[in-house]
Each structure stands twice: as C-alpha cells, then as structure tokens.
Coordinates of C-alpha atoms in Angstrom, one line a residue:
Chain D
M1 CA -52.0 32.3 39.8
Q2 CA -51.3 28.7 40.9
R3 CA -48.9 26.8 38.7
R4 CA -51.4 24.1 38.1
A5 CA -54.0 26.6 36.8
F6 CA -51.3 28.0 34.5
M7 CA -50.5 24.6 33.2
Q8 CA -54.2 24.0 32.4
L9 CA -54.4 27.3 30.6
S10 CA -51.4 26.6 28.4
G11 CA -52.4 23.6 26.3
G12 CA -49.0 23.5 24.6
L13 CA -47.3 22.9 27.9
M14 CA -49.6 20.1 28.7
V15 CA -48.7 18.4 25.5
M16 CA -45.1 18.9 26.3
G17 CA -45.6 17.4 29.7
A18 CA -47.2 14.3 28.4
S19 CA -45.1 13.6 25.4
A20 CA -41.8 15.5 25.7
P21 CA -39.7 13.1 27.9
L22 CA -39.9 10.2 25.5
F23 CA -39.3 12.4 22.6
V24 CA -36.4 14.1 24.2
S25 CA -34.9 10.9 25.1
K26 CA -35.3 9.4 21.6
T27 CA -33.8 12.6 20.2
A28 CA -30.9 12.5 22.5
H29 CA -30.2 9.0 21.3
A30 CA -30.5 10.0 17.7
L31 CA -28.2 12.9 18.4
Q32 CA -25.7 10.6 20.0
A33 CA -25.8 8.3 17.0
A34 CA -25.4 11.3 14.7
T35 CA -22.5 12.9 16.4
G36 CA -20.7 9.8 17.7
T37 CA -21.5 11.2 21.1
G38 CA -19.9 14.6 21.3
V39 CA -17.4 15.8 23.9
G40 CA -16.7 13.1 26.5
G41 CA -19.8 11.2 25.3
R42 CA -22.1 13.8 26.8
I43 CA -24.9 15.9 25.4
L44 CA -25.9 19.3 26.7
V45 CA -29.7 19.8 27.0
I46 CA -30.8 23.4 27.2
V47 CA -34.4 24.1 28.3
Q48 CA -35.2 27.6 27.4
L49 CA -38.4 29.0 29.0
A50 CA -38.8 32.1 26.9
G51 CA -41.1 34.5 28.8
G52 CA -41.3 36.6 31.9
N53 CA -40.1 35.0 35.1
D54 CA -40.4 36.8 38.3
G55 CA -36.7 36.4 39.3
L56 CA -37.1 38.2 42.7
N57 CA -39.8 35.8 43.8
T58 CA -37.9 32.7 42.4
V59 CA -34.6 33.4 44.1
V60 CA -35.7 35.6 47.0
P61 CA -33.3 38.2 48.6
Y62 CA -35.1 37.5 51.9
E63 CA -32.7 39.5 54.1
D64 CA -32.9 42.6 52.0
P65 CA -35.2 45.2 53.6
M66 CA -35.6 46.9 50.2
Y67 CA -37.2 43.8 48.8
Y68 CA -40.0 43.9 51.4
K69 CA -40.3 47.6 51.1
V70 CA -41.1 47.4 47.3
R71 CA -43.1 44.2 47.7
P72 CA -45.2 44.6 50.9
T73 CA -47.8 42.1 49.7
L74 CA -46.2 40.2 46.8
G75 CA -43.0 39.4 48.7
V76 CA -42.3 35.9 49.8
R77 CA -42.1 35.8 53.6
A78 CA -38.6 35.2 54.9
S79 CA -39.9 32.4 57.1
S80 CA -41.2 30.4 54.1
V81 CA -38.2 30.6 51.7
L82 CA -35.9 27.7 51.2
P83 CA -32.5 29.1 52.0
L84 CA -29.7 28.6 49.5
T85 CA -26.9 30.8 50.8
A86 CA -26.5 34.0 52.8
G87 CA -29.5 36.2 52.1
L88 CA -30.9 34.2 49.2
G89 CA -33.6 31.5 49.1
L90 CA -35.9 29.7 46.7
H91 CA -39.7 30.2 46.6
P92 CA -41.3 27.5 48.8
S93 CA -42.8 25.7 45.8
L94 CA -39.3 25.0 44.5
A95 CA -38.5 22.3 47.0
K96 CA -37.2 19.9 44.4
F97 CA -34.9 22.6 43.0
K98 CA -33.6 23.0 46.5
D99 CA -32.7 19.3 46.6
L100 CA -30.9 19.7 43.3
Y101 CA -29.1 22.7 44.6
S102 CA -28.0 20.8 47.8
A103 CA -26.8 17.9 45.7
G104 CA -24.6 20.4 43.7
D105 CA -26.7 19.8 40.5
L106 CA -28.2 23.3 40.3
R107 CA -26.7 26.7 40.3
V108 CA -28.2 30.2 39.9
V109 CA -26.7 33.0 37.9
Q110 CA -28.0 36.4 39.0
N111 CA -27.7 39.9 37.8
V112 CA -27.0 39.1 34.2
G113 CA -27.9 42.1 32.0
Y114 CA -26.6 44.9 29.9
P115 CA -26.5 48.7 30.2
N116 CA -29.4 50.8 29.2
P117 CA -32.1 48.3 28.1
N118 CA -34.5 50.1 25.8
R119 CA -37.5 48.1 27.2
S120 CA -38.8 46.9 23.9
H121 CA -39.9 43.3 24.5
F122 CA -38.8 42.3 21.0
R123 CA -35.4 43.9 21.2
S124 CA -34.9 42.5 24.7
M125 CA -35.5 38.9 23.6
E126 CA -33.4 39.5 20.5
I127 CA -30.4 40.6 22.7
W128 CA -30.8 37.8 25.1
E129 CA -30.8 35.2 22.4
A130 CA -28.1 36.8 20.4
G131 CA -26.0 37.3 23.5
D132 CA -24.9 40.6 22.1
P133 CA -26.4 44.0 22.9
S134 CA -24.1 45.8 20.5
D135 CA -25.4 44.3 17.3
A136 CA -28.4 46.3 16.0
A137 CA -29.7 43.4 13.8
P138 CA -28.1 40.1 15.0
Q139 CA -28.2 37.3 12.5
T140 CA -26.7 34.7 14.9
G141 CA -27.4 33.4 18.4
W142 CA -25.1 32.6 21.3
L143 CA -25.4 28.9 20.8
G144 CA -25.3 29.2 17.0
R145 CA -22.0 31.0 17.1
Y146 CA -20.6 28.3 19.5
L147 CA -21.5 25.7 16.9
D148 CA -20.0 27.6 14.1
A149 CA -16.8 28.1 16.0
N150 CA -16.4 24.6 17.4
C151 CA -18.4 22.1 15.4
A152 CA -17.4 22.6 11.8
G153 CA -17.7 19.3 10.0
C154 CA -20.1 17.8 12.7
E155 CA -22.9 16.1 10.9
T156 CA -25.5 16.9 13.5
A157 CA -24.1 19.1 16.2
A158 CA -27.3 20.2 17.8
M159 CA -31.1 19.7 17.5
S160 CA -34.0 21.9 18.4
L161 CA -37.3 20.5 19.5
T162 CA -39.2 23.7 18.9
S163 CA -40.5 25.4 15.9
P164 CA -39.5 27.9 14.7
L165 CA -35.8 27.5 15.5
P166 CA -35.0 29.7 18.6
Q167 CA -32.8 32.7 17.7
S168 CA -30.2 31.5 20.1
L169 CA -29.4 28.7 17.6
W170 CA -29.2 30.9 14.6
R171 CA -25.8 30.4 13.0
D172 CA -23.8 31.0 9.8
H173 CA -22.6 27.5 8.9
V174 CA -23.5 24.5 11.1
P175 CA -26.9 23.1 10.2
V176 CA -29.2 22.7 13.2
P177 CA -32.1 20.3 12.5
G178 CA -35.4 20.7 14.2
L179 CA -37.6 17.6 13.9
P180 CA -39.1 17.8 10.5
D181 CA -41.0 14.6 9.5
L182 CA -41.1 13.8 5.8
T183 CA -43.7 11.0 6.4
T184 CA -46.1 13.9 6.8
V185 CA -45.7 14.2 3.0
T186 CA -45.1 10.7 1.9
R187 CA -48.0 9.1 3.6
I188 CA -50.3 11.1 1.3
G189 CA -50.7 9.5 -2.2
P190 CA -49.4 6.2 -3.6
G191 CA -46.7 4.2 -2.0
G192 CA -44.1 1.9 -3.5
S193 CA -42.0 2.7 -6.5
E194 CA -44.3 5.6 -7.4
A195 CA -43.6 7.3 -4.0
A196 CA -39.9 6.7 -4.4
R197 CA -39.9 8.2 -7.9
R198 CA -41.8 11.2 -6.7
L199 CA -39.5 11.8 -3.7
A200 CA -36.5 11.5 -5.9
A201 CA -37.9 14.2 -8.3
L202 CA -38.8 16.4 -5.3
K203 CA -35.2 16.2 -4.1
S204 CA -33.9 16.9 -7.6
L205 CA -36.0 20.0 -7.7
Y206 CA -34.5 21.2 -4.5
A207 CA -31.0 20.4 -5.6
T208 CA -31.3 22.5 -8.8
P209 CA -30.2 26.1 -8.5
D210 CA -32.6 28.7 -9.8
E211 CA -32.4 32.4 -10.6
G212 CA -33.3 35.0 -8.0
A213 CA -32.2 35.4 -4.4
T214 CA -35.6 34.7 -2.9
V215 CA -36.1 31.4 -4.8
E216 CA -32.7 30.4 -3.9
A217 CA -33.4 31.1 -0.2
V218 CA -36.5 29.0 -0.4
R219 CA -34.6 26.2 -2.1
G220 CA -31.8 26.3 0.5
R221 CA -34.2 26.0 3.4
G222 CA -36.2 23.3 1.7
L223 CA -33.1 21.2 0.9
N224 CA -32.0 21.6 4.5
A225 CA -35.4 20.4 5.8
I226 CA -35.6 17.4 3.5
T227 CA -32.0 16.4 4.3
A228 CA -32.6 16.8 8.0
A229 CA -35.8 14.9 7.9
E230 CA -34.2 11.9 6.2
T231 CA -31.2 12.0 8.6
I232 CA -33.4 12.1 11.7
Q233 CA -35.8 9.4 10.4
A234 CA -32.9 7.1 9.7
F235 CA -31.7 7.5 13.3
L236 CA -35.1 7.2 14.9
N237 CA -35.6 3.9 13.0
K238 CA -32.6 2.5 14.8
V239 CA -33.4 3.6 18.3
Q240 CA -35.0 1.5 21.0
T241 CA -36.1 3.5 24.1
T242 CA -36.7 2.1 27.5
G243 CA -37.4 3.7 30.8
E244 CA -40.3 5.5 32.4
Y245 CA -40.7 9.2 32.8
P246 CA -42.8 11.3 35.2
Q247 CA -46.0 12.7 33.7
Chain E
M1 CA -54.7 44.7 21.3
L2 CA -56.3 46.1 24.5
L3 CA -56.9 42.5 25.6
W4 CA -53.4 41.3 24.9
L5 CA -51.6 44.5 26.0
D6 CA -53.3 45.0 29.4
G7 CA -55.7 47.8 28.5
A8 CA -57.8 46.8 31.5
Q9 CA -54.8 47.3 33.9
N10 CA -54.0 50.7 32.5
R11 CA -55.5 53.0 35.2
A12 CA -54.7 56.5 36.2
E13 CA -53.3 55.5 39.7
N14 CA -51.2 52.7 38.2
P15 CA -50.5 53.1 34.5
N16 CA -49.5 50.0 32.4
E17 CA -47.2 50.9 29.5
N18 CA -47.7 47.7 27.5
F19 CA -50.3 49.1 25.0
A20 CA -48.6 52.4 24.6
R21 CA -45.1 50.8 24.0
E22 CA -46.3 48.4 21.4
F23 CA -48.5 51.0 19.7
L24 CA -45.4 53.2 19.2
E25 CA -42.9 50.4 18.4
L26 CA -45.0 48.1 16.2
F27 CA -47.8 50.1 14.7
T28 CA -46.7 53.7 14.3
L29 CA -43.3 55.2 14.7
G30 CA -41.1 52.2 15.0
Q31 CA -38.1 51.8 17.4
G32 CA -35.8 54.7 17.8
H33 CA -38.2 57.5 17.2
Y34 CA -39.6 58.1 20.6
T35 CA -38.3 58.2 24.2
E36 CA -39.2 56.4 27.4
T37 CA -40.9 59.6 28.5
D38 CA -43.1 59.5 25.4
V39 CA -44.1 55.9 26.3
R40 CA -45.0 56.9 29.8
E41 CA -47.0 59.9 28.7
A42 CA -48.8 58.0 26.0
A43 CA -49.7 55.3 28.6
R44 CA -51.2 58.0 30.8
A45 CA -53.3 59.3 27.9
F46 CA -54.5 55.8 27.1
T47 CA -55.6 55.1 30.7
G48 CA -59.3 54.1 30.6
W49 CA -59.2 52.4 27.2
G50 CA -60.4 48.8 27.6
V51 CA -63.0 46.4 26.3
R52 CA -66.3 45.1 27.8
G53 CA -68.6 42.2 27.1
A54 CA -69.1 38.7 28.3
D55 CA -68.6 37.0 24.9
R56 CA -64.9 37.1 24.0
D57 CA -65.8 37.1 20.3
A58 CA -68.1 40.1 20.6
L59 CA -66.2 42.5 22.8
E60 CA -66.8 46.3 22.6
F61 CA -64.5 49.2 23.1
S62 CA -65.0 50.8 26.4
N63 CA -63.6 54.1 27.6
R64 CA -63.7 54.1 31.4
S65 CA -63.4 57.8 32.2
A66 CA -63.3 57.0 36.0
V67 CA -59.8 55.5 35.6
H68 CA -58.6 58.0 33.0
D69 CA -55.7 60.3 33.9
A70 CA -57.0 63.7 32.8
G71 CA -53.8 65.6 33.6
V72 CA -51.4 67.4 31.2
K73 CA -49.1 65.2 29.2
T74 CA -46.2 66.0 26.9
F75 CA -45.9 63.5 24.0
L76 CA -43.5 63.9 21.1
G77 CA -43.0 67.5 22.1
Q78 CA -46.6 68.4 22.2
T79 CA -48.2 69.3 25.5
G80 CA -51.9 69.2 26.4
R81 CA -54.6 67.2 28.3
W82 CA -54.2 64.4 25.8
Q83 CA -56.5 61.5 25.6
G84 CA -55.9 58.2 23.7
Q85 CA -57.2 59.5 20.4
D86 CA -54.8 62.6 20.7
I87 CA -51.9 60.2 21.0
V88 CA -53.0 58.4 17.9
R89 CA -53.4 61.6 16.0
I90 CA -50.0 63.0 17.0
A91 CA -48.2 59.7 16.3
V92 CA -49.8 59.3 12.9
A93 CA -48.7 62.8 11.9
H94 CA -45.1 62.1 12.9
P95 CA -42.9 61.7 9.8
A96 CA -41.5 58.4 11.1
T97 CA -44.9 56.8 11.0
G98 CA -45.4 57.5 7.3
R99 CA -42.0 55.8 6.5
F100 CA -42.9 52.9 8.8
I101 CA -46.3 52.2 7.4
A102 CA -45.4 52.9 3.8
G103 CA -42.3 50.6 4.3
K104 CA -44.6 47.8 5.5
L105 CA -47.0 48.2 2.6
F106 CA -44.1 48.3 0.1
D107 CA -42.7 45.1 1.6
L108 CA -46.0 43.5 1.2
F109 CA -46.9 44.5 -2.3
A110 CA -43.6 45.2 -4.0
Y111 CA -40.4 43.7 -2.6
P112 CA -38.7 43.4 0.8
D113 CA -35.7 45.3 2.2
A114 CA -36.2 48.3 -0.1
P115 CA -33.9 51.3 0.3
T116 CA -35.4 54.3 2.0
S117 CA -35.3 56.2 -1.2
A118 CA -37.6 53.7 -2.9
V119 CA -40.2 54.0 -0.1
E120 CA -40.0 57.7 0.4
P121 CA -42.5 58.7 -2.3
F122 CA -45.1 56.5 -0.6
A123 CA -44.3 57.8 2.9
E124 CA -44.9 61.2 1.4
K125 CA -48.2 60.0 0.0
F126 CA -49.2 58.8 3.5
R127 CA -48.4 62.2 5.0
A128 CA -50.0 64.2 2.3
T129 CA -53.3 62.2 2.5
G130 CA -53.4 62.3 6.3
G131 CA -52.6 58.6 6.5
N132 CA -55.0 57.2 3.8
I133 CA -53.9 53.6 3.4
R134 CA -56.0 53.1 0.2
E135 CA -54.1 56.0 -1.5
V136 CA -50.7 54.7 -0.4
V137 CA -51.6 51.2 -1.7
R138 CA -52.9 52.7 -5.0
A139 CA -49.6 54.6 -5.4
I140 CA -47.6 51.5 -4.8
L141 CA -49.6 49.3 -7.2
L142 CA -49.3 51.9 -10.0
S143 CA -45.6 52.6 -9.5
A144 CA -42.8 51.4 -11.7
E145 CA -41.3 49.7 -8.6
F146 CA -44.3 47.4 -8.4
S147 CA -43.7 45.9 -11.8
S148 CA -39.9 46.1 -11.7
D149 CA -37.5 43.2 -12.1
Q150 CA -36.7 43.7 -8.4
A151 CA -40.3 42.8 -7.5
Y152 CA -40.4 39.7 -9.6
R153 CA -40.5 36.6 -7.4
A154 CA -39.0 38.7 -4.6
R155 CA -41.4 37.7 -1.8
V156 CA -41.8 34.4 0.0
K157 CA -45.5 33.6 -0.1
S158 CA -47.2 33.6 3.3
P159 CA -49.1 30.4 4.0
V160 CA -52.4 32.2 3.3
E161 CA -51.1 33.6 0.0
L162 CA -49.9 30.1 -0.9
A163 CA -53.3 28.5 -0.1
V164 CA -55.5 31.2 -1.7
G165 CA -53.3 31.4 -4.8
T166 CA -53.3 27.7 -5.3
L167 CA -57.0 27.3 -4.7
K168 CA -57.7 30.0 -7.2
A169 CA -55.4 28.3 -9.7
V170 CA -57.4 25.1 -9.5
Q171 CA -60.7 27.0 -9.6
S172 CA -61.8 25.7 -6.2
S173 CA -65.5 26.7 -5.5
G174 CA -64.6 27.4 -1.9
I175 CA -62.1 26.9 0.8
P176 CA -61.8 23.1 1.6
E177 CA -62.1 22.3 5.3
W178 CA -58.7 20.8 5.5
T179 CA -57.1 24.1 4.5
W180 CA -57.4 25.5 8.0
R181 CA -55.6 22.7 9.7
R182 CA -52.8 22.8 7.1
L183 CA -52.5 26.6 7.4
R184 CA -52.0 26.3 11.2
R185 CA -49.3 23.7 10.7
I186 CA -47.6 25.8 7.9
G187 CA -47.4 28.6 10.5
Q188 CA -50.3 30.9 9.9
E189 CA -53.6 30.6 11.8
L190 CA -55.6 33.6 10.8
F191 CA -56.4 36.1 13.6
S192 CA -54.1 34.2 15.8
P193 CA -50.5 35.6 15.3
P194 CA -47.8 34.3 17.6
N195 CA -47.5 37.6 19.4
V196 CA -48.6 41.2 19.0
G197 CA -45.8 41.8 16.6
G198 CA -47.5 39.5 14.1
W199 CA -45.9 36.8 12.0
T200 CA -42.2 36.8 10.9
A201 CA -42.6 37.3 7.2
G202 CA -40.1 36.6 4.4
V203 CA -37.9 33.6 4.8
G204 CA -39.1 33.8 8.4
W205 CA -42.0 31.7 7.2
L206 CA -39.7 28.9 6.4
N207 CA -38.2 26.6 9.0
Q208 CA -37.7 22.8 8.8
Q209 CA -41.1 22.0 10.0
T210 CA -43.1 24.6 8.0
V211 CA -41.2 23.7 4.8
I212 CA -42.3 20.1 5.2
E213 CA -45.8 21.2 5.9
R214 CA -45.8 23.2 2.7
L215 CA -44.8 20.0 0.9
A216 CA -47.7 18.2 2.7
F217 CA -50.1 20.9 1.5
A218 CA -49.0 20.2 -2.1
A219 CA -49.5 16.5 -1.6
Q220 CA -52.9 16.9 -0.1
L221 CA -54.1 19.2 -2.8
A222 CA -53.0 16.8 -5.5
H223 CA -54.5 13.7 -3.9
A224 CA -57.3 14.6 -1.6
P225 CA -58.5 18.1 -2.5
G226 CA -62.1 17.6 -1.5
E227 CA -65.3 18.4 -3.3
T228 CA -64.7 22.1 -3.9
I229 CA -62.1 21.2 -6.6
S230 CA -62.9 19.3 -9.7
N231 CA -60.6 16.7 -11.2
E232 CA -60.9 18.5 -14.5
A233 CA -59.6 21.7 -13.1
L234 CA -56.9 20.0 -11.1
L235 CA -55.6 17.7 -13.8
G236 CA -56.3 20.0 -16.8
G237 CA -58.3 17.5 -18.8
V238 CA -55.1 15.9 -19.9
S239 CA -55.5 12.3 -21.3
A240 CA -53.3 9.3 -20.5
A241 CA -52.2 9.2 -24.1
Q242 CA -50.9 12.8 -24.0
V243 CA -48.9 11.9 -20.9
R244 CA -47.4 8.9 -22.7
D245 CA -46.8 10.6 -26.0
D246 CA -45.6 14.1 -25.1
P247 CA -44.8 14.6 -21.4
G248 CA -42.9 17.8 -22.2
A249 CA -46.0 19.5 -23.5
V250 CA -48.0 18.4 -20.5
V251 CA -45.4 19.8 -18.1
D252 CA -45.5 23.2 -20.0
Q253 CA -49.3 23.3 -19.7
F254 CA -49.2 22.7 -16.0
L255 CA -46.5 25.2 -15.4
L256 CA -48.8 27.9 -16.9
L257 CA -51.6 26.8 -14.7
F258 CA -49.6 27.3 -11.5
D259 CA -47.1 29.9 -12.3
D260 CA -46.0 32.0 -15.3
G261 CA -44.3 29.1 -16.9
R262 CA -40.8 30.4 -16.4
L263 CA -38.9 27.6 -14.9
G264 CA -35.2 26.8 -15.3
A265 CA -34.4 24.2 -18.0
T266 CA -32.9 21.7 -15.5
A267 CA -36.0 21.8 -13.2
R268 CA -38.2 21.4 -16.2
D269 CA -36.2 18.3 -17.2
V270 CA -36.7 16.9 -13.7
L271 CA -40.5 17.2 -14.1
V272 CA -40.5 15.8 -17.7
D273 CA -38.4 12.8 -16.5
Y274 CA -40.7 12.2 -13.6
L275 CA -43.8 12.3 -15.8
R276 CA -42.4 10.1 -18.6
I277 CA -43.9 6.6 -18.6
D278 CA -41.1 4.1 -18.9
G279 CA -41.0 1.3 -21.4
A280 CA -42.7 -1.6 -19.6
D281 CA -45.5 0.5 -18.3
A282 CA -46.1 2.3 -21.6
A283 CA -46.4 -1.0 -23.5
T284 CA -49.4 -2.3 -21.6
T285 CA -52.8 -1.1 -20.8
R286 CA -51.4 -0.3 -17.3
F287 CA -50.2 3.0 -18.8
A288 CA -53.5 4.7 -18.1
V289 CA -53.3 3.9 -14.4
V290 CA -49.7 5.1 -14.2
A291 CA -50.6 8.3 -16.2
A292 CA -53.3 9.2 -13.7
Q293 CA -50.8 8.8 -10.8
R294 CA -48.2 10.8 -12.6
L295 CA -50.5 13.7 -13.3
R296 CA -51.3 14.1 -9.7
G297 CA -47.7 13.7 -8.9
L298 CA -46.9 16.4 -11.4
V299 CA -49.3 18.8 -9.6
Q300 CA -47.8 17.8 -6.3
L301 CA -44.2 18.4 -7.6
I302 CA -45.0 21.8 -9.2
L303 CA -46.7 23.0 -6.0
S304 CA -43.8 21.7 -4.0
A305 CA -41.1 23.3 -6.1
P306 CA -39.3 26.3 -4.7
L307 CA -40.8 28.7 -7.3
S308 CA -44.3 27.9 -6.1
H309 CA -43.4 29.5 -2.7
V310 CA -42.3 32.9 -4.1
G311 CA -44.3 35.6 -5.7

C-alpha cells in the first residue's frame, strides 16, 4: 500500500497532519513556561508510532543474501536503497530521512529486543512501553520511571498529546498532563459569577476525600485532570506562536 | 473478529495465526494456558473461516472448504482432524476458560480484582453447565458476593453505564442524539472498541481528557438535555422558594434521585453552600432566576461528583 493511500484511510493521522504542528509548538512553549525550560533549556519530543513497522524494509540489510532469500518479492532491491553504512540502507521513499542521517541528526537503533517473546500483541506492547520484560504486570513505563527518578518537584515535567496516556508515561509520582480542556465544560451553562461559583464547588467536591478505594481513585484522577486543565490553560493564554509548518 | 483478525488470509497453504491467538488469549483460556504449538494448530483448524458480502454492515460467515487444512492437528493435547468448531469446543471445555469467563463476569457484575477463591464457584458453574453464560450470571447475581460491602461502589461506571443510568434517573423517554457524540468523547463508542481486546475498564476509563468529558456530559444534561427529558423530571418539581428556604432538603432530595443518598458530610456541605441563595439575591425578586440556575447547577454538580462515576 502506498503511504498516501494509508494516510487517506487513517482519518486520525490526517487530523494530526493538519493540526499537530501548531499544537505541538504551543504545547512546547507552554511546557517551557511551566518547567522554566528543563535541562539546558531544551525539551525532548518523543513521537511514538505505536504499531507494526516493517523494520527490514525500513532499514534494509541489502548486502545480506538471507534477506533476499526470505523476501524474494517483498525485498527492496539493493540498487534502490539509500545506503547509510556498510550493508544497511533506507527504503527509497525515506530520502529526507537520509538527509537527516547524513547531517548527523538521525540515528537508527537495531536489534532491540528481549529473550523468548511470547507473541501476544498486548503483552509485547506492554513490555516495550514498560521497558521491562521481567515484570508480569508493569504499573510504570520507561519514561514515567525517568520522571519519577529525576523530576521530583517539577511542576510540569512532561506532557502527552495523546489520549489515553501512553503506558510509557505511566509513573508513580510525577504528574503528566495530557491536554484536558476545562472550557469543554464551562462553555455550557451560564457564565459570569454563577459559572465561577459552580467551578469552585466542583473543585471542592474533588478536593473532599470520600470513603471507598474506587471513589477515591475517581476523585484523584478528576482532581488531577482539573488541575492540569487549569495549569495548561493559564500557559496557553500567555503564548503567542509564530512560524509556518508544512501541511 | 474474522475481519479484524485476518480470517480471509488464513489459508491452508499459508496460515495466519492472528484469529487463533486472540481467540485463545482474549476470549477463552487467557495468557499462560496454551503453547505456541496450540496457537499454530488452532490456526490450521480455523483455516477457511471468513466472511462474505458486499455490504460491510451485513456480512455473513463463510466457511471456504477449498482453503481449509483438513489434516490432523493436536490442540491442547487432543489429536484429530479438527475444524474451527472443534477448537472452540475443546477450548471452552478447558478449566482455564471457565475461570477466565467467570472472572470477567464477576468483574462486571460484582467487583474487580477478586481473589480466585471468590470466582471459583462461578467458574465451576460455567463448567457444569457446559458454558451457559445465563446460568453463570444468574449465580453471580444471586450470590452473597454480589450484595457484599466489597461490591458497593466498587466499579468505575463505563461511559455507557453512566449515560444509561443517568438517562433513566431523569426518566428520559429515549436516548438524546447528543449522547452518542458525548459517549465517543468519554471513550466508548459502541461497537467500535479501540482494539480487539476491548476497552480498558475500571480506572482505565479515566484519563485527563475523558474525566473532563464526563464533566461536560453532566453540564450538557443539566442545561441542554433535549426534548426526551422533561424539566420536571430533571429538576424534581422543586420551587424557587424551597431553594431559598431549605437548600439542605433540596440537596437531599436530589441525592436520592441520582444515587442512594449516601454522601459524605463535607461533600454535602459543598452542595448546600453552592445552592444557598446569598443575601442580596434572596431579598429581591431576582431570587427566582437565581434559584432556577442553581437547580440546574446542582444537577450538574451531583452528576459531576466522584460518586456519580462509581457503582
């Protein structure tokens, strides 16, 4: 399947393509405002494409006879790959990635795995995002544990643009906001002092401990969402964004 | 499932294990109770199973014998010229399947994360009745576990449970059109789960966006419920004077409408304070306007409160 046809099929990706860059940029600004810039004033952006990528046809071992033996038709011809290093080259449609590679801005990590995968799709994804094949029921992710270990006390150490929160960001302590938007709620109903009174009561309800583990779990998540929404909104209100992005 | 899990690609000369693997992992035995060989042999037996039809909403099951692998298979220790239905039969009879299915039903109707000992009687019921779901559900609903303290407010309501329960509470004559859009945003579009494993239940329903969307559901129901819900049912026929004179009694009445009335004293105080019409407003004829706003606000707040999302 051609990539373009795939993009047309996946409506969600089209939306991302049209709206993500501005949003990402604004969010990065908001994050910068929130964290007071982070290490060396820099922010790490992680784009996680969760799904099946054909690694062997992305980074092609074009000098390995075994590759052409097992892929007599699917294999990418040696003459068309974009060579990176001895025996390895990119699929011909990744020309811009080749440019990034040549400029030293792209690197490839190969052969990452763990012994004896059990082939369950769900378990495999869980292990990748947890970064730990030994834990039978991981409650944290590899990024989440980094945050817990290094970002205690950070007001907003990381943000996620996707819902639900990817497991890689699951953590014990450091809150990771998504992009909840409380105006989704407040634009319904009256405004003015009545809206403010109502929002105050809502926050009080979520600040009041209740009996029962499940109610408390709901309350905790709700409080987290309301707080994050207010924090993010305050930052977004301050940010001016300029610049154009490819569509 | 045959569409999502490559039934069409599962052919004798080139079996596709996707359907067989998820059948065993997600719908019968659960992880850890079968081997990779079992998956491969089951896939062979399922070869030929597919769907046919031009209309995606009206597909029919199709068993394409031409691409079925008619050879001998060994699955869960049993050997024969198994077809797809044999795999289903053998898997359902396996003890692990009874525990798996009974556990899911117990989660759904009683409480989550139950110990094996609590689920075992219902697993036994599954086995004894040859996998009769109705009998297993009946046993769960009639059990002491079902009405135990442990089961009280132990589950996070799914978006559909939240919507249906709320609409029933306000005696809606139907499902308002806006419900479907809201449900999608709260994280549950019926017949469209995120993957073949279904939705992540429990607190998995709640992330920062879906929590906010639940709050928006409450706001919409209170302010723009649509014509299937009458103002009288929604607002309980309470007068402006009652709001002004005894906000506590009004709060208690509404708590019974949406829940069983058991709310912590502090949370109740929050609601009463919200509803109370303050001095300046109470003294003028404006109090009726304020009271109408506050009643809808009270509905919104009760439906927004943490307790409205557990059951």
